[in-house]
Structure formats: structure tokens, C-alpha cells
XYZ file of C-alpha atoms in Angstrom:
112
model
C -71.135 -80.313 -53.304
C -70.453 -77.309 -55.496
C -67.367 -75.286 -54.536
C -66.487 -71.889 -55.956
C -63.044 -71.308 -57.476
C -62.114 -69.390 -54.321
C -63.150 -72.351 -52.168
C -61.030 -74.684 -54.334
C -58.086 -72.312 -53.850
C -58.570 -72.441 -50.076
C -58.852 -76.252 -50.221
C -55.618 -76.505 -52.222
C -53.862 -74.197 -49.770
C -55.119 -76.335 -46.892
C -53.895 -79.505 -48.619
C -50.496 -77.854 -49.163
C -50.401 -76.953 -45.459
C -51.001 -80.611 -44.621
C -47.933 -81.469 -46.700
C -45.958 -78.691 -45.013
C -46.914 -80.119 -41.630
C -45.495 -83.484 -42.676
C -42.290 -81.716 -43.724
C -41.787 -80.223 -40.279
C -44.098 -77.210 -40.018
C -46.138 -78.988 -37.367
C -48.696 -76.299 -36.533
C -49.630 -75.889 -40.215
C -52.147 -78.712 -39.924
C -54.132 -76.684 -37.382
C -54.477 -73.900 -39.938
C -55.450 -76.484 -42.562
C -58.292 -77.676 -40.320
C -59.521 -74.106 -39.892
C -59.325 -73.460 -43.644
C -61.255 -76.619 -44.503
C -63.873 -75.717 -41.896
C -64.209 -72.254 -43.448
C -65.295 -73.642 -46.835
C -67.188 -76.777 -45.828
C -69.579 -77.746 -43.049
C -67.684 -79.220 -40.087
C -68.644 -82.857 -40.709
C -67.730 -82.680 -44.400
C -64.507 -80.786 -43.650
C -63.461 -83.508 -41.229
C -64.378 -86.191 -43.738
C -62.423 -84.417 -46.481
C -59.344 -83.754 -44.367
C -58.844 -87.286 -43.045
C -58.063 -88.829 -46.466
C -55.709 -85.906 -47.205
C -53.846 -86.568 -43.951
C -53.672 -90.321 -44.590
C -52.477 -89.780 -48.166
C -49.816 -87.355 -46.913
C -48.656 -90.009 -44.436
C -48.314 -92.558 -47.235
C -46.319 -90.095 -49.336
C -44.054 -89.257 -46.380
C -43.385 -92.942 -45.698
C -42.742 -93.557 -49.392
C -40.307 -90.654 -49.666
C -38.481 -91.529 -46.444
C -38.704 -95.306 -46.817
C -34.988 -95.808 -46.135
C -35.253 -94.272 -42.683
C -38.736 -95.482 -41.697
C -38.833 -97.286 -38.380
C -41.411 -99.941 -39.199
C -41.475 -101.326 -35.657
C -42.565 -97.927 -34.315
C -45.228 -97.533 -36.986
C -46.574 -100.995 -36.241
C -46.557 -100.216 -32.521
C -48.755 -97.109 -32.912
C -50.995 -98.510 -35.657
C -53.603 -100.111 -33.345
C -54.038 -96.821 -31.466
C -54.258 -94.892 -34.720
C -56.836 -97.289 -36.127
C -58.833 -97.067 -32.884
C -58.747 -93.248 -33.085
C -59.969 -93.257 -36.677
C -62.708 -95.731 -35.749
C -63.777 -93.609 -32.785
C -63.806 -90.544 -35.039
C -66.060 -92.312 -37.538
C -68.489 -93.252 -34.768
C -68.492 -89.711 -33.356
C -69.114 -88.212 -36.799
C -71.899 -90.681 -37.482
C -73.794 -89.776 -34.319
C -73.034 -86.019 -34.291
C -74.603 -83.117 -36.099
C -72.678 -80.215 -37.607
C -72.817 -77.830 -34.596
C -71.598 -80.610 -32.289
C -68.686 -81.341 -34.621
C -67.866 -77.614 -34.798
C -67.650 -77.449 -30.999
C -65.611 -80.647 -30.821
C -63.134 -79.482 -33.474
C -62.870 -76.112 -31.734
C -62.199 -77.789 -28.392
C -59.529 -80.032 -29.933
C -57.817 -77.042 -31.568
C -57.883 -75.046 -28.323
C -56.638 -78.121 -26.454
C -53.678 -78.542 -28.789
C -52.758 -74.858 -28.499
C -52.760 -74.918 -24.706
């Protein structure tokens, strides 16, 4: 995949917004999803954003390790893993327009 310098700038801004969402600007991740989708096809944008989100979670846990509530993280881990697994299955069996509609519906659902 060959991205223009402008597309790389948008991708870096989107990655920064993911970090900002972990720092408390919660709705920034919605804008990051939209930005990634503007430079990549929906399936690839989703595939690119998931590792960024996971990496940001690891950094947040590392930085806040003294106040991490491990019991709570372990309690939600099975549901998180199931969600990621379901997402992988959906992406595998979906084409790009279907993923665009699904992402759009999720964004609208989170706004309402």
C-alpha cells in the first residue's frame, strides 16, 4: 500500500488522537476512525487501527502501572478477546462496502 505524504500526515494525526483518547479525550477515537477511513479502504483502516488501539492500551497500562486495577482488567479480558475475535471473523467474511456501513452504524450508535 502506497500512501502519499498527506495520507501519512492524516494517519499520524489519527494515531495521536488515539493517544489523546486514552488520556481522557474520549470522543477523539471516533475522529481517528473517520480519519483512518478517509485514507484507507474500510477493511484496511480497521485492520490498521486495531493494533494502534492495542498498543495505546499497553502504553497506558505501562505508564499508569501503579494505579492499574489488574482484577478489573482480567475481568473484562475475556469479553475484549471475544470482541476482537468476532471482529476478525466479521472482517474476514465482509467486503469493503459492508465494513463501511458497519463502521458507520457503530459510529452513529455511539453518538446517539
